[in-house]
Coordinates of C-alpha atoms and ligand atoms in Angstrom, one line a residue:
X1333 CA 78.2 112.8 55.9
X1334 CA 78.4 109.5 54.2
X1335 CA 74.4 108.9 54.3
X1336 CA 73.1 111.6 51.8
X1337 CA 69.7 112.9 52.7
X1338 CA 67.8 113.9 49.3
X1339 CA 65.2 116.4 48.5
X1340 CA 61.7 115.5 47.6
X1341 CA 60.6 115.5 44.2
X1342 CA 57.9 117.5 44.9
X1343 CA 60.0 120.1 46.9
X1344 CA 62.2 120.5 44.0
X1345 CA 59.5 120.9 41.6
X1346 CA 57.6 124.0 43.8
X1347 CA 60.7 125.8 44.3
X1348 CA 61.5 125.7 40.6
X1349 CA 60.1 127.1 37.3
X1350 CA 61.5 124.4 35.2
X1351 CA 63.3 121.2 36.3
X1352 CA 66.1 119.5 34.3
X1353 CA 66.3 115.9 34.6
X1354 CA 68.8 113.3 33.7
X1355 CA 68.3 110.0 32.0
X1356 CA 70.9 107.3 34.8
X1357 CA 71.0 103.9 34.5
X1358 CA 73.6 103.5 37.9
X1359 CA 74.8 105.7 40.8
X1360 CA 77.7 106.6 39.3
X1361 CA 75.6 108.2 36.3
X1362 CA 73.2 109.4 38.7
X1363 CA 76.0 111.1 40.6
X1364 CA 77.5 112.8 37.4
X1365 CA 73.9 114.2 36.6
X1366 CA 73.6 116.0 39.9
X1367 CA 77.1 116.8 39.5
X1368 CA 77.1 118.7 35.9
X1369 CA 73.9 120.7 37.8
X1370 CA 70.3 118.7 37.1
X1371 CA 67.3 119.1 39.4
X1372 CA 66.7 115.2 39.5
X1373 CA 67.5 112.1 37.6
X1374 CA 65.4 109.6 36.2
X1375 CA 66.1 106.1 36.7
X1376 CA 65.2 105.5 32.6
X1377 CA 64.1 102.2 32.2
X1378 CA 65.5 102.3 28.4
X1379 CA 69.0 103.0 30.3
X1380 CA 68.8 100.0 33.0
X1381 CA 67.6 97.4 30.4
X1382 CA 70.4 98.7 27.8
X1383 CA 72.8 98.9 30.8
X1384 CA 72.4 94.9 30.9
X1385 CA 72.5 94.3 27.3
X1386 CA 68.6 93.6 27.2
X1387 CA 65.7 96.1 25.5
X1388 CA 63.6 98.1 27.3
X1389 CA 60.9 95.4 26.4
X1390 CA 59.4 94.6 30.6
X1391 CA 61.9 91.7 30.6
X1392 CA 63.8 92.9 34.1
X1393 CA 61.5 92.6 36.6
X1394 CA 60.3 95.3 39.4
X1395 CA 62.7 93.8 42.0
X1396 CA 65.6 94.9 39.5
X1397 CA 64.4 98.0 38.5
X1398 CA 63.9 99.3 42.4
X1399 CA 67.2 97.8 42.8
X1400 CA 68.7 100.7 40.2
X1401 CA 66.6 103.2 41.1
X1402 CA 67.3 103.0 44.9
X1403 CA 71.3 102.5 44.2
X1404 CA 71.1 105.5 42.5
X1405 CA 69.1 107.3 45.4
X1406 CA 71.2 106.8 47.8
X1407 CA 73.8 108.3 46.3
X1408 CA 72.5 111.6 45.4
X1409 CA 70.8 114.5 47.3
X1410 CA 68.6 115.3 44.1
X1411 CA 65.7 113.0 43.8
X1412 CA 64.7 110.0 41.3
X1413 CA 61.9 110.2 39.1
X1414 CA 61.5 106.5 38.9
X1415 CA 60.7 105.2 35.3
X1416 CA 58.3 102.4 36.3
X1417 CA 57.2 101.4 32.8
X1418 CA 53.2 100.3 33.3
X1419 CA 53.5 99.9 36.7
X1420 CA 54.1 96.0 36.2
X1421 CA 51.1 94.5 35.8
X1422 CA 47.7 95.3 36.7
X1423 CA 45.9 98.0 40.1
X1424 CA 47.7 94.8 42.3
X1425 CA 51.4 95.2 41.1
X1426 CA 51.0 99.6 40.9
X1427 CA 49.9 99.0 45.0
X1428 CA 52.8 96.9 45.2
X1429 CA 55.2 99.0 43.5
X1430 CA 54.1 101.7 45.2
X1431 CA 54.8 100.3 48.2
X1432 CA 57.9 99.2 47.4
X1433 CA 59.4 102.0 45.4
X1434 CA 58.3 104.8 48.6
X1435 CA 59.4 102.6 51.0
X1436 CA 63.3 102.5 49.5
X1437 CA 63.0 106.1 50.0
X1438 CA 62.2 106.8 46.1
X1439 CA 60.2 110.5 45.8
X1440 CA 58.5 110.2 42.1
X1441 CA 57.5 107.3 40.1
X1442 CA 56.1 107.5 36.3
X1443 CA 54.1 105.4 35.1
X1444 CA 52.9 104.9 31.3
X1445 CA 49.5 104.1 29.8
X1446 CA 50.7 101.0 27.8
X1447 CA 49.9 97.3 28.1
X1448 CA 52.0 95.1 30.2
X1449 CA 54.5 93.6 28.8
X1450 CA 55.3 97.0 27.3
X1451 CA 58.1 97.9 24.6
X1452 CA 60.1 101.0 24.3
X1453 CA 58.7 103.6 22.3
X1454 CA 60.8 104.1 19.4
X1455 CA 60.0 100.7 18.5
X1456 CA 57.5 100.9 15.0
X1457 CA 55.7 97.8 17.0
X1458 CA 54.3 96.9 20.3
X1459 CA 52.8 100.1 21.4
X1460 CA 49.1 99.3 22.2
X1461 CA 47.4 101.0 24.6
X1462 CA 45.5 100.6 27.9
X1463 CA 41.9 101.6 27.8
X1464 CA 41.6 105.9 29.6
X1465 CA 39.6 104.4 32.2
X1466 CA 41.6 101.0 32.9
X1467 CA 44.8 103.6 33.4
X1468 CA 42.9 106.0 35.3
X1469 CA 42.3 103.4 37.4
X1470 CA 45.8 102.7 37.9
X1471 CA 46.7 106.0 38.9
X1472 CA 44.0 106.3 41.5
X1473 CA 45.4 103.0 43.1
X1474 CA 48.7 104.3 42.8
X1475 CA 47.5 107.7 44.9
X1476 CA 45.7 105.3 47.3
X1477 CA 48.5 103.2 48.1
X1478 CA 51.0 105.9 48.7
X1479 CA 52.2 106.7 52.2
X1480 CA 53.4 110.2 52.4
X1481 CA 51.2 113.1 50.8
X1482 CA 54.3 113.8 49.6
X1483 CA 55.2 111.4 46.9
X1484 CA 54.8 112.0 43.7
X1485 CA 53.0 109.9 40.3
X1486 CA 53.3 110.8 36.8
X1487 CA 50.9 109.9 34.4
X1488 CA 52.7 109.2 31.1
X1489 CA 50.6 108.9 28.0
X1490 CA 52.1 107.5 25.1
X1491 CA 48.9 108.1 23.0
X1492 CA 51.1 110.1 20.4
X1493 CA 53.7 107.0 20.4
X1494 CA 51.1 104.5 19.5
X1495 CA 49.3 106.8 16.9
X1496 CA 46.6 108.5 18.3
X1497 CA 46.0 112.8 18.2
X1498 CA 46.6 115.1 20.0
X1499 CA 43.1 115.7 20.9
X1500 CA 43.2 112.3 22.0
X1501 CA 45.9 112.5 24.5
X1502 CA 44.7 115.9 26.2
X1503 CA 41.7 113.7 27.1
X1504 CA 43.7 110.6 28.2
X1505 CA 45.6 113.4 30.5
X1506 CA 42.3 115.3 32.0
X1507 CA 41.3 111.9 32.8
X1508 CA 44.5 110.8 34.6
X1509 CA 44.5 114.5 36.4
X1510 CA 41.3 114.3 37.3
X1511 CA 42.3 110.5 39.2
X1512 CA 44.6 112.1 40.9
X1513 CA 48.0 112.1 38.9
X1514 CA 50.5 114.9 40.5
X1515 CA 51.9 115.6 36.7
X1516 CA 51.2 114.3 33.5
X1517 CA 54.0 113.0 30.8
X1518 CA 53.4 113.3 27.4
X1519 CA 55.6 111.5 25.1
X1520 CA 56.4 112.3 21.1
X1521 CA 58.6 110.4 18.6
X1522 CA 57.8 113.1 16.0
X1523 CA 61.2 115.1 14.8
X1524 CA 59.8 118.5 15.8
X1525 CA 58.4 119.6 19.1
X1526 CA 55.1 120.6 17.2
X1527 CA 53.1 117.9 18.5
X1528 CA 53.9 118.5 21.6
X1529 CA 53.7 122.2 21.3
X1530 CA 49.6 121.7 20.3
X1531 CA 49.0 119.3 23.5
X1532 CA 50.4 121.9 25.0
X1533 CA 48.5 124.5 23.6
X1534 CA 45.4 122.9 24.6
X1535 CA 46.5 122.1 28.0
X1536 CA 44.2 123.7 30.9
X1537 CA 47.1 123.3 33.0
X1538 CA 45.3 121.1 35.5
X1539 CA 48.4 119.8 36.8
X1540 CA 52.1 120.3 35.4
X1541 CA 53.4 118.5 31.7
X1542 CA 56.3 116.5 31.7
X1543 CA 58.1 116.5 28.0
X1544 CA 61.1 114.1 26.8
X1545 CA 62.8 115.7 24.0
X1546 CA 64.8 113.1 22.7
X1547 CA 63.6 113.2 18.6
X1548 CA 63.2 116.9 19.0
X1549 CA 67.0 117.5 20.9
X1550 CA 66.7 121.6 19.4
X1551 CA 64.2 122.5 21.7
X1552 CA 66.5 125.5 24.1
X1553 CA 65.6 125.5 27.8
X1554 CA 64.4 128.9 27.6
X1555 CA 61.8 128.0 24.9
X1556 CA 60.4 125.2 26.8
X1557 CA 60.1 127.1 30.3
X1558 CA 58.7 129.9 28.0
X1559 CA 55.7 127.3 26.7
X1560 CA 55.0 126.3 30.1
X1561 CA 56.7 122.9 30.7
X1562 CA 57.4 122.3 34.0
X1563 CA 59.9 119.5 33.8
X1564 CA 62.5 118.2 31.4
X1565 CA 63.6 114.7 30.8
X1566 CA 66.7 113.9 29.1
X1567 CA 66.4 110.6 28.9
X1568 CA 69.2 108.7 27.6
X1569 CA 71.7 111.0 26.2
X1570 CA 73.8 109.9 29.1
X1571 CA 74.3 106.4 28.0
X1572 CA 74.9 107.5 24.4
X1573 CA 77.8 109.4 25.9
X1574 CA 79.0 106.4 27.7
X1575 CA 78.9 104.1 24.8
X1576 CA 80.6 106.5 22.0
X1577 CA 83.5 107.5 25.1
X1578 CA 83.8 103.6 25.8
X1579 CA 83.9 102.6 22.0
X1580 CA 86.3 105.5 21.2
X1581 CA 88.8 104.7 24.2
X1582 CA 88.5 100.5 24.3
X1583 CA 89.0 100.8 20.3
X1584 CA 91.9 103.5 21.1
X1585 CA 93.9 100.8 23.5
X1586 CA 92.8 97.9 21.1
X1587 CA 94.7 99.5 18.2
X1588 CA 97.5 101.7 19.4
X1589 CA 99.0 98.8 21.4
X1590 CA 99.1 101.1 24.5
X1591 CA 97.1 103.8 26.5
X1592 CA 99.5 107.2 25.6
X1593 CA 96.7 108.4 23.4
X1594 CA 94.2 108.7 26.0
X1595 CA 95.6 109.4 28.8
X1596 CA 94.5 112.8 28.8
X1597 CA 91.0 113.1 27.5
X1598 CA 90.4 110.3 30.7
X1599 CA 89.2 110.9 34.0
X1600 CA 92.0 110.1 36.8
X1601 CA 92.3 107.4 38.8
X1602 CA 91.9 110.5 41.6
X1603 CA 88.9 111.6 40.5
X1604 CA 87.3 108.1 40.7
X1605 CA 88.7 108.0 44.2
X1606 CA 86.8 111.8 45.0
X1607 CA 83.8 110.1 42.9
X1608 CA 83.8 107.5 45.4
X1609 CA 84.6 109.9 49.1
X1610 CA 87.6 107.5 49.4
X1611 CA 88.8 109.9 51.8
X1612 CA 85.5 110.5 54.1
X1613 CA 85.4 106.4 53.9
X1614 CA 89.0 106.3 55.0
X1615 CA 88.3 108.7 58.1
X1616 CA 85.5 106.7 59.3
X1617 CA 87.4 103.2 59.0
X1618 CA 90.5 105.4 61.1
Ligands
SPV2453 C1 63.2 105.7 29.2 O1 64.2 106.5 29.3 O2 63.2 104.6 29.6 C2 61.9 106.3 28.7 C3 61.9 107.3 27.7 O3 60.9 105.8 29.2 S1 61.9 106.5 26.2 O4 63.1 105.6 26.0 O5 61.8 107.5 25.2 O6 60.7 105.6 26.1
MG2454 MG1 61.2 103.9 30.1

């Protein structure tokens, strides 16, 4: 089958304890991620700006966005967890991308309590917040415009990101449960999981707690299924990946005059061909 049908998020999240999910910027990443054994993949927005040379800063617009995060759907039979930033824009533009992002066959979208334009949050600046009931409101239009009972919306806050306490953001979350959100994300640029650890420990477990460990990477999989996260986003160590093995092998060929040195740390021009089911393509063209 060339079409690949893919699981809902949802699905994968009832049938699991804890699910592991990739940071992918293209299909090809995407692909790798489901590949090396992750649950789903999130279509990072930090990876899709970077990915064009831009920051993660609401510069690409929705239509580009949707565009990655469907290319990468329709390769995979895991799901996407869309990273839709604020939703892009106001109740209007969540409808909208609601419409837009369930109707290209996208699962899960995320979307994050920040003002439009947003910036990334490891950037010192830029992080202001909406108001608990403005994004409340978001999320309830964003359960109202969905189609299927089945698709999914995470409520990310960043209160943590843009200085705020703990206490704080356990009642920016209650609030988004309560309007409806499926999951709630909760976001820390601390260098130890303890912040997260005490939102946790104050979590009613309303609905399930979404966690990107990205300044805290020591954090074992069996510790955070043990304190009751339900899913696991690594972001963007995919990309970092990329960028050192594309730095190490361009800077290789650059200054041994030739490509003997790397020949065999490289993947084969056959396994790009499997990557891309060159032979299933070649038996339907037959
Ligand atoms: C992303 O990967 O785009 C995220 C996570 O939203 S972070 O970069 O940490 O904001
Ligand atoms: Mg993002």
């Amino acid at each position: 089958m060339l079409r690949v049908n893919h699981q809902s998020f949802r699905t994968v999240l009832a049938e699991s304890d804890v699910v592991r999910v990739a940071g992918a910027h293209h299909a090809l990443s995407g692909y790798l991620a489901q590949e090396a054994g992750f649950q789903a993949v999130w279509s990072s927005s930090f990876e899709v700006s970077a990915s064009r040379c831009l920051p993660d800063a609401s510069i690409l617009s929705m239509t580009e966005y949707l565009e990655a995060a469907a290319n990468i759907q329709k390769a995979l039979s895991i799901p996407v967890v869309a990273d839709c930033d604020t939703g892009y824009g106001d109740n209007l533009n969540v409808a909208h991308m609601v419409h837009e992002f369930e109707g290209a066959g996208i699962t899960a979208v995320c979307i994050e309590d920040k003002l439009f334009p947003k910036m990334n949050s490891f950037v010192g600046s830029g992080q202001a917040l909406l108001d608990t009931a403005g994004f409340a409101a978001k999320i309830r239009t964003a359960k109202n415009a969905q189609h299927s009972s089945d698709f999914f919306v995470i409520a990310r806050t960043e209160a943590l990101i843009s200085g705020l306490d703990v206490t704080q953001a356990l009642e920016r979350c209650r609030a988004y449960a309560d309007s409806g959100a499926d999951a709630v994300l909760v976001h820390s640029k601390q260098r130890t999981k303890d912040q997260v650890m005490a939102f946790l420990d104050g979590w009613d477990g309303r609905v399930p707690v979404v966690i990107v460990p990205t300044t805290y990477p020591d954090w074992h999989i069996d510790e955070v299924r043990a304190a009751g996260v339900s899913v696991v986003i690594y972001a963007n160590q995919g990309l970092r990946a990329s960028v050192s093995s594309l730095r190490d092998a361009y800077g290789a060929i650059v200054r041994d005059g030739d490509t003997t040195g790397i020949e065999e740390s490289i993947a084969s021009v056959g396994d790009l061909f499997e990557l891309q089911r060159l032979a299933e393509w070649q038996k339907l063209g037959a």
